[in-house]
Short mmCIF file of C-alpha atoms in Angstrom, two decimals:
data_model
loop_
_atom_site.label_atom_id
_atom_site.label_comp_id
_atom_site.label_asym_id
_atom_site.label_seq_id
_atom_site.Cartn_x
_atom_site.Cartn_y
_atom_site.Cartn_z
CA UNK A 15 4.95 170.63 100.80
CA UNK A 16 6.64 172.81 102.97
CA UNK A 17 7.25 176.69 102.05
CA UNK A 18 9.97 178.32 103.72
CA UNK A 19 12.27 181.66 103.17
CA UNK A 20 15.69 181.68 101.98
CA UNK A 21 17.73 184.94 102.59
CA UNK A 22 21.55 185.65 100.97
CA UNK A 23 23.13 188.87 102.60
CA UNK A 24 26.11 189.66 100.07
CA UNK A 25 28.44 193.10 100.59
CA UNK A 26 25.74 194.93 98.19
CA UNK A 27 22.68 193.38 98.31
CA UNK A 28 20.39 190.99 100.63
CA UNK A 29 18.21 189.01 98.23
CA UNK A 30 15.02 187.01 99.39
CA UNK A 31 12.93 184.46 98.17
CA UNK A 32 9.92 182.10 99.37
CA UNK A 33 10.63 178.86 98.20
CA UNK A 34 8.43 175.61 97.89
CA UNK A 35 10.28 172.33 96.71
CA UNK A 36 13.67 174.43 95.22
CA UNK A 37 11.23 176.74 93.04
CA UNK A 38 10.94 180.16 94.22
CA UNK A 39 7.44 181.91 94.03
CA UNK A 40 8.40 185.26 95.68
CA UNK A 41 11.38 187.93 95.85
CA UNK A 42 12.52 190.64 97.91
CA UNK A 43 15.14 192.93 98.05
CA UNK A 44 16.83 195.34 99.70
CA UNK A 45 20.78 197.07 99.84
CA UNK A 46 23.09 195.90 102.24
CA UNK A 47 23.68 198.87 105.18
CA UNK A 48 27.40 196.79 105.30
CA UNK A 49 28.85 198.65 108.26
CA UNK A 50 26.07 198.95 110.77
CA UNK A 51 25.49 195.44 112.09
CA UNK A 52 22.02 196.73 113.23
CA UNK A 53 20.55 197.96 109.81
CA UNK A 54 21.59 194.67 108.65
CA UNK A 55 19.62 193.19 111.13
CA UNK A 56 16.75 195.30 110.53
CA UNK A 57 17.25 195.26 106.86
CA UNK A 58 16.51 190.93 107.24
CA UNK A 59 13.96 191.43 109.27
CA UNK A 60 12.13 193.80 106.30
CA UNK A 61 12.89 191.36 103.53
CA UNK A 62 11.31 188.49 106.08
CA UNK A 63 7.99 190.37 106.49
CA UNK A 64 7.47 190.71 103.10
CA UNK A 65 7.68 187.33 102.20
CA UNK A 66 5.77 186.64 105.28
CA UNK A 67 2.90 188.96 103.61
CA UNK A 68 2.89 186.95 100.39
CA UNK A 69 2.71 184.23 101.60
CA UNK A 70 -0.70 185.00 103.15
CA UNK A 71 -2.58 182.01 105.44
CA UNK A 72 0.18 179.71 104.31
CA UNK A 73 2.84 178.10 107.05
CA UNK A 74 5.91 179.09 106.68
CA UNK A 75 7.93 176.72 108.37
CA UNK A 76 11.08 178.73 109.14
CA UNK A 77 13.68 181.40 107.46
CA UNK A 78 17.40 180.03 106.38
CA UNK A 79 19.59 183.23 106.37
CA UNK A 80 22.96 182.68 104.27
CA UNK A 81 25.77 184.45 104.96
CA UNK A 82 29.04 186.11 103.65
CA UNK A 83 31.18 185.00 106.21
CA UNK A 84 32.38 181.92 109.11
CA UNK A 85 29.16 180.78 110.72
CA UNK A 86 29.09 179.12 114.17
CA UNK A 87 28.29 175.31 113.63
CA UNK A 88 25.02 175.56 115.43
CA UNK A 89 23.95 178.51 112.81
CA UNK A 90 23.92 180.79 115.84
CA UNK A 91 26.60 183.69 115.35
CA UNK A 92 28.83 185.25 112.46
CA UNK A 93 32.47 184.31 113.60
CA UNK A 94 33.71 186.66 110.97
CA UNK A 95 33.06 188.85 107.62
CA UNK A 96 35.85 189.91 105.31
CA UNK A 97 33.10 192.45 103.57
CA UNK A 98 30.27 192.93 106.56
CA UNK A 99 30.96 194.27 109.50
CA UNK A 100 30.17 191.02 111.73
CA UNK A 101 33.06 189.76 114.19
CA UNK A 102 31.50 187.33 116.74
CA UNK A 103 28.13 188.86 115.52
CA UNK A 104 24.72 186.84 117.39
CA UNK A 105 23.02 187.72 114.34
CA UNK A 106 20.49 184.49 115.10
CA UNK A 107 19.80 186.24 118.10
CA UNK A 108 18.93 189.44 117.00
CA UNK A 109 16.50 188.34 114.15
CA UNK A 110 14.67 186.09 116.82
CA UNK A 111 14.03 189.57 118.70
CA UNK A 112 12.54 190.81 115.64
CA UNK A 113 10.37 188.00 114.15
CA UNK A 114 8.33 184.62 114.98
CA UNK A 115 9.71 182.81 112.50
CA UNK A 116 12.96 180.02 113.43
CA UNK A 117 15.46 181.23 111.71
CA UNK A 118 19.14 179.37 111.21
CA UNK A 119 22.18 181.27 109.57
CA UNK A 120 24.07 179.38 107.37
CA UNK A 121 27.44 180.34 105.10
CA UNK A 122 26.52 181.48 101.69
CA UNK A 123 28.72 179.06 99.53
CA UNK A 124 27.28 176.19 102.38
CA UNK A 125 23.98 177.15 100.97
CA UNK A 126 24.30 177.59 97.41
CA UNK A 127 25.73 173.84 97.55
CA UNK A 128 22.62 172.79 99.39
CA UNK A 129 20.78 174.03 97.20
CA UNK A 130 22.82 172.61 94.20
CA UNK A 131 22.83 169.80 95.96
CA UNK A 132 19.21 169.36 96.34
CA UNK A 133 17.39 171.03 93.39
CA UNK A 134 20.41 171.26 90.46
CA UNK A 135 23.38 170.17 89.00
CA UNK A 136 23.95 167.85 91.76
CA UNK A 137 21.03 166.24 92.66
CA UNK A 138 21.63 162.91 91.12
CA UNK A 139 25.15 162.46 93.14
CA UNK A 140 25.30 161.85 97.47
CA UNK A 141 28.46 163.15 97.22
CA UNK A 142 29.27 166.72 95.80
CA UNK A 143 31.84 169.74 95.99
CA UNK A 144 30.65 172.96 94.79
CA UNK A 145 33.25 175.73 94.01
CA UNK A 146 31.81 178.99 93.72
CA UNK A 147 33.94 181.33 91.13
CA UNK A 148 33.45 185.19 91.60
CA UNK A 149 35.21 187.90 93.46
CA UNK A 150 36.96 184.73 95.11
CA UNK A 151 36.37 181.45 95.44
CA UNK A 152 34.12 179.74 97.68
CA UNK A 153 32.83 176.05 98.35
CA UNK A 154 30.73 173.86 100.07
CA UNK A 155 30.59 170.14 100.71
CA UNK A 156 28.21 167.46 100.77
CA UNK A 157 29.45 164.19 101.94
CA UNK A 158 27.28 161.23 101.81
CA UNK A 159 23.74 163.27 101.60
CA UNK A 160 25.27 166.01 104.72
CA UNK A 161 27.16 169.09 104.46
CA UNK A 162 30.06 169.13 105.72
CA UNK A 163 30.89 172.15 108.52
CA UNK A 164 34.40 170.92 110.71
CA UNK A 165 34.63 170.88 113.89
CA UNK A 166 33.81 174.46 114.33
CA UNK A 167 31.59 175.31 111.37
CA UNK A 168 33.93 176.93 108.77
CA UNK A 169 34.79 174.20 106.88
CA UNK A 170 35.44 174.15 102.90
CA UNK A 171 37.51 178.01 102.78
CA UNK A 172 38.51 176.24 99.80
CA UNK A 173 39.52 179.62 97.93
CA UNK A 174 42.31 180.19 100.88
CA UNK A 175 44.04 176.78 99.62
CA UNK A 176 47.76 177.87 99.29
CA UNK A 177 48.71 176.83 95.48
CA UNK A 178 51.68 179.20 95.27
CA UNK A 179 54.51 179.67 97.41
CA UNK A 180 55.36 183.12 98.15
CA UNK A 181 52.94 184.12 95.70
CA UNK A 182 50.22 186.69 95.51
CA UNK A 183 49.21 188.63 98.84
CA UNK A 184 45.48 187.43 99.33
CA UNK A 185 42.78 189.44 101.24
CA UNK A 186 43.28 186.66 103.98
CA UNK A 187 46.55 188.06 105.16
CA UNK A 188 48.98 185.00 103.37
CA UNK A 189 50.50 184.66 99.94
CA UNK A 190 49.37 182.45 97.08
CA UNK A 191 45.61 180.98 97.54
CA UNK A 192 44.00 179.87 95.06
CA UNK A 193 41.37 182.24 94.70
CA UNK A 194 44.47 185.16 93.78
CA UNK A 195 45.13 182.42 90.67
CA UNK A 196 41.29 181.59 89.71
CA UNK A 197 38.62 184.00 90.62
CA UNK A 198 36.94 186.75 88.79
CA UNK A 199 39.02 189.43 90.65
CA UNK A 200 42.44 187.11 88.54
CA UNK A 201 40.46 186.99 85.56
CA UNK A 202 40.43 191.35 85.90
CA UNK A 203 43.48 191.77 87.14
CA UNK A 204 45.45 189.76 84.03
CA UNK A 205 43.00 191.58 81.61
CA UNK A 206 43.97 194.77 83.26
CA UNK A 207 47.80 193.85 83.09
CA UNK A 208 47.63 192.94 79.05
CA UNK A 209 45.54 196.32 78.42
CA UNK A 210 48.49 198.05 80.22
CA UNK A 211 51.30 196.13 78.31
CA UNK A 212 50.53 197.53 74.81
CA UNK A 213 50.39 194.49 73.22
CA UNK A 214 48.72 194.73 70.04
CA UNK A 215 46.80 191.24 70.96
CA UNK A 216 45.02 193.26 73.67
CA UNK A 217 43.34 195.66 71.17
CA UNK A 218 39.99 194.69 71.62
CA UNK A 219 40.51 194.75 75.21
CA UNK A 220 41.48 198.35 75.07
CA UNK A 221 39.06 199.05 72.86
CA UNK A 222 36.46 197.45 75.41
CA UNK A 223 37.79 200.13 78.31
CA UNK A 224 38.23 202.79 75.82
CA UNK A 225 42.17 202.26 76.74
CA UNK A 226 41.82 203.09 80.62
CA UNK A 227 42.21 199.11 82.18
CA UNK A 228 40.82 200.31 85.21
CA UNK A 229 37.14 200.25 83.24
CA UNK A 230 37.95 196.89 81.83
CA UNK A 231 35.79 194.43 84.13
CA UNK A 232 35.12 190.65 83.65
CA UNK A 233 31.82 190.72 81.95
CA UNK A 234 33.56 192.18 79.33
CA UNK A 235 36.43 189.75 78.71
CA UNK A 236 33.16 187.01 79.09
CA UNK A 237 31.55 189.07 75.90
CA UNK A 238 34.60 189.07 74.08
CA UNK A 239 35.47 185.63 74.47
CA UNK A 240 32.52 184.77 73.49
CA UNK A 241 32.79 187.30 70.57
CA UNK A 242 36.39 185.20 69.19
CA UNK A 243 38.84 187.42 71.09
CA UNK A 244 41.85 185.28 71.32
CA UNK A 245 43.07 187.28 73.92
CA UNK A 246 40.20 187.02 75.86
CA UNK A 247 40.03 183.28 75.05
CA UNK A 248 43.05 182.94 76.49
CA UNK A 249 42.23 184.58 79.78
CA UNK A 250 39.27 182.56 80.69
CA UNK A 251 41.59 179.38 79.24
CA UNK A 252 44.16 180.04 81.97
CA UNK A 253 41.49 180.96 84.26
CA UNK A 254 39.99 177.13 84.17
CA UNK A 255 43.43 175.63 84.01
CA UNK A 256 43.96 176.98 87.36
CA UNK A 257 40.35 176.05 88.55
CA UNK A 258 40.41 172.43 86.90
CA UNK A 259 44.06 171.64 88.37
CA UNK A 260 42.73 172.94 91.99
CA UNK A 261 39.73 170.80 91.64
CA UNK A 262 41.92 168.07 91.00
CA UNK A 263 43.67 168.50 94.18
CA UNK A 264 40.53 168.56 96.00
CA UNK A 265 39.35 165.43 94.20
CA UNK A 266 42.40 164.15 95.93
CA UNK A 267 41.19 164.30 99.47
CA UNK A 268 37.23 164.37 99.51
CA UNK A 269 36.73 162.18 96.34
CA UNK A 270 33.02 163.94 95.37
CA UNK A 271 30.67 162.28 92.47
CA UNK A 272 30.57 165.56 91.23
CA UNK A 273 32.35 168.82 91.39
CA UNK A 274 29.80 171.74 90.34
CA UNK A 275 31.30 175.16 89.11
CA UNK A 276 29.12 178.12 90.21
CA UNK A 277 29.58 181.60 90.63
CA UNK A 278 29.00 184.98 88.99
CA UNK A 279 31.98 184.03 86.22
CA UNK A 280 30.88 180.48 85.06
CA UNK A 281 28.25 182.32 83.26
CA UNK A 282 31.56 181.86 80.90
CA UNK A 283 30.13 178.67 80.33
CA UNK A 284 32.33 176.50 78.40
CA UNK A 285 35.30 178.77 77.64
CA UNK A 286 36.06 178.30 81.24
CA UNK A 287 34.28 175.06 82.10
CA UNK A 288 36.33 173.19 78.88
CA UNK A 289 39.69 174.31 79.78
CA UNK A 290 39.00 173.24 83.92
CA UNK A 291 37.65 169.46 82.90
CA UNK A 292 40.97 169.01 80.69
CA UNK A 293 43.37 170.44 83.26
CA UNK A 294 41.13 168.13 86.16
CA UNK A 295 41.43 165.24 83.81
CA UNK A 296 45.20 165.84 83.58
CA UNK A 297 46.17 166.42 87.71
CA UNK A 298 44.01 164.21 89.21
CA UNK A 299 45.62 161.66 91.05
CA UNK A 300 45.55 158.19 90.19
CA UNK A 301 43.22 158.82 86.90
CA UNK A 302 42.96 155.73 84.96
CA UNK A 303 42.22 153.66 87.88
CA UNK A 304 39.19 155.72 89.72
CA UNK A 305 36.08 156.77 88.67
CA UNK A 306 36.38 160.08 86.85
CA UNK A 307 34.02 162.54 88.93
CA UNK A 308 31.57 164.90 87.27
CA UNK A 309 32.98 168.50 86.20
CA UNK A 310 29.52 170.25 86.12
CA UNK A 311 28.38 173.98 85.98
CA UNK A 312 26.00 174.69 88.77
CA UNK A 313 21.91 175.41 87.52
CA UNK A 314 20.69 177.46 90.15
CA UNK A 315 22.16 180.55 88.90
CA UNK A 316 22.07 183.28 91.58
CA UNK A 317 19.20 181.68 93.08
CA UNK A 318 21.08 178.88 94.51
CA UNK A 319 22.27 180.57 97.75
CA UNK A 320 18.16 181.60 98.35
CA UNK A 321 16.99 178.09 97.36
CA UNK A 322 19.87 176.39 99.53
CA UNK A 323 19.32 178.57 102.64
CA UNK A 324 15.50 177.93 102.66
CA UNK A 325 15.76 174.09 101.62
CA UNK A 326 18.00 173.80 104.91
CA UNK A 327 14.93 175.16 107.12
CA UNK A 328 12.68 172.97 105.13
CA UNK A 329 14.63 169.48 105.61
CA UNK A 330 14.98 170.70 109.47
CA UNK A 331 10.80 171.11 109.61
CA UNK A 332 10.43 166.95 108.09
CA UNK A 333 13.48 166.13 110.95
CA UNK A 334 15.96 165.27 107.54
#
């Protein structure tokens, strides 16, 4: 059984793992230097030799090394970062410099659905879309047992949909994607805008950010939520609606067995997973008369990107 290393370098933090068969038997981790493309490198390159160390006399068969940002389709260079500092960065390159291991970069939300794909929620479908709810959306695609990259290896910017006309000004430089509408950074911002409204349905909202909104965060409308709050309820129900009725719209053109909800906010479980299936169940084109996919949440947790990135070097070593 084949051990390999899975690495995730987020805008904070580059987690690490050694991985046998999707289960991980070792961590590492270090901060992310985010605006020295160097340190970065060097910063992989220490969380590499330490699960080199552990794993003693056994093979390691490569290093998968997901990433924030457009990869290359031959998992060779970092096209772009909205959080790192890597334009056109041979980041492949510079790890080979500094280690004997084969190493492949993949994206981050590519990975996670690998590894979703292979070890959890997904595993009993060939076909699979993973959407990936936190600061923004993200996705990944498997089609048929392969992921899917385009023709230049940045397929599945699924968050950067446009689902509003002239609407919100994304990070991305247009108006109205979909992750302004259903992402963690929405689910804050409407929070935010009810704590500032003085309605007295937001009291235990203000309550939460002793009445400054700029405190409030999304765990906290998650604890509420899950506490009664109907204005927090209602937050996370809007939240899905949007996420269900995008889903649905992505049902419409890559028809997946299963769409998997992952992400640092579907620890909302089913206050936002609920609200998504019904709104899915209600847009999706041509329902009564096609199979209804799966609306799943993902398993892997924050371990998903690790166990994706390494799984990818491990299928690679068998020639899958």
């Amino acid at each position: 059984m084949s051990l390999a290393i899975g690495v995730d370098i987020g805008g904070t933090k580059i987690a690490g793992a050694l991985v046998r068969e999707g289960v991980v038997l070792e961590r590492a981790r270090v901060e992310t230097p985010a605006e020295d493309v160097d340190a970065i490198a060097e910063a992989v390159v220490d969380v590499l030799d330490q699960l080199q160390g552990a794993a003693g006399d056994q093979e390691v068969v490569g290093a998968g090394i997901a990433c924030a940002g457009f990869v290359d389709r031959e998992g060779e260079t970092i096209l772009f970062s909205p959080n790192l500092a890597w334009r056109d960065e041979p980041l492949r390159a510079r790890l080979a410099e500094r280690t004997d291991l084969p190493v492949r970069l993949e994206n981050d939300a590519n990975a996670a659905a690998w590894g979703e794909f292979r070890h959890g929620a997904g595993r009993e479908h060939r076909t699979m879309t993973l959407i990936t709810v936190g600061t923004g959306i993200g996705g990944g695609v498997v089609d048929d047992g392969h992921l899917l990259r385009g023709s230049s290896g940045i397929a599945a910017e699924i968050g950067h949909l446009r689902v509003v006309r002239d609407g919100l000004r994304c990070g991305c430089g247009n108006r109205g994607c979909w992750e302004q509408y259903a992402s963690g950074s929405a689910l804050v911002r409407e929070a935010r805008e009810l704590v500032r409204s003085g309605t007295p349905m937001a009291g235990r909202l203000v309550e939460a950010c002793g009445g400054d909104p700029e405190r409030l965060e999304g765990t906290d409308v998650t604890r509420l939520a899950e506490e009664g709050d109907p204005a927090a309820e209602e937050l996370l129900h809007e939240l899905g609606v949007w996420l269900g009725e995008g889903a649905a719209s992505l049902a419409a053109v890559l028809d997946p067995g299963a769409i998997v909800i992952g992400g640092g906010v579907s620890a909302a479980g089913d206050l936002l997973v609920q609200p998504a299936q019904r709104a899915f169940r209600r847009q999706l084109t041509g329902r009564g008369h096609r199979p209804w996919p799966d609306v799943l949440l993902a398993s892997l947790g924050n371990d998903a990107g690790v166990i994706g990135a390494a799984t990818i070097m491990s299928d690679r070593a068998r020639g899958r």
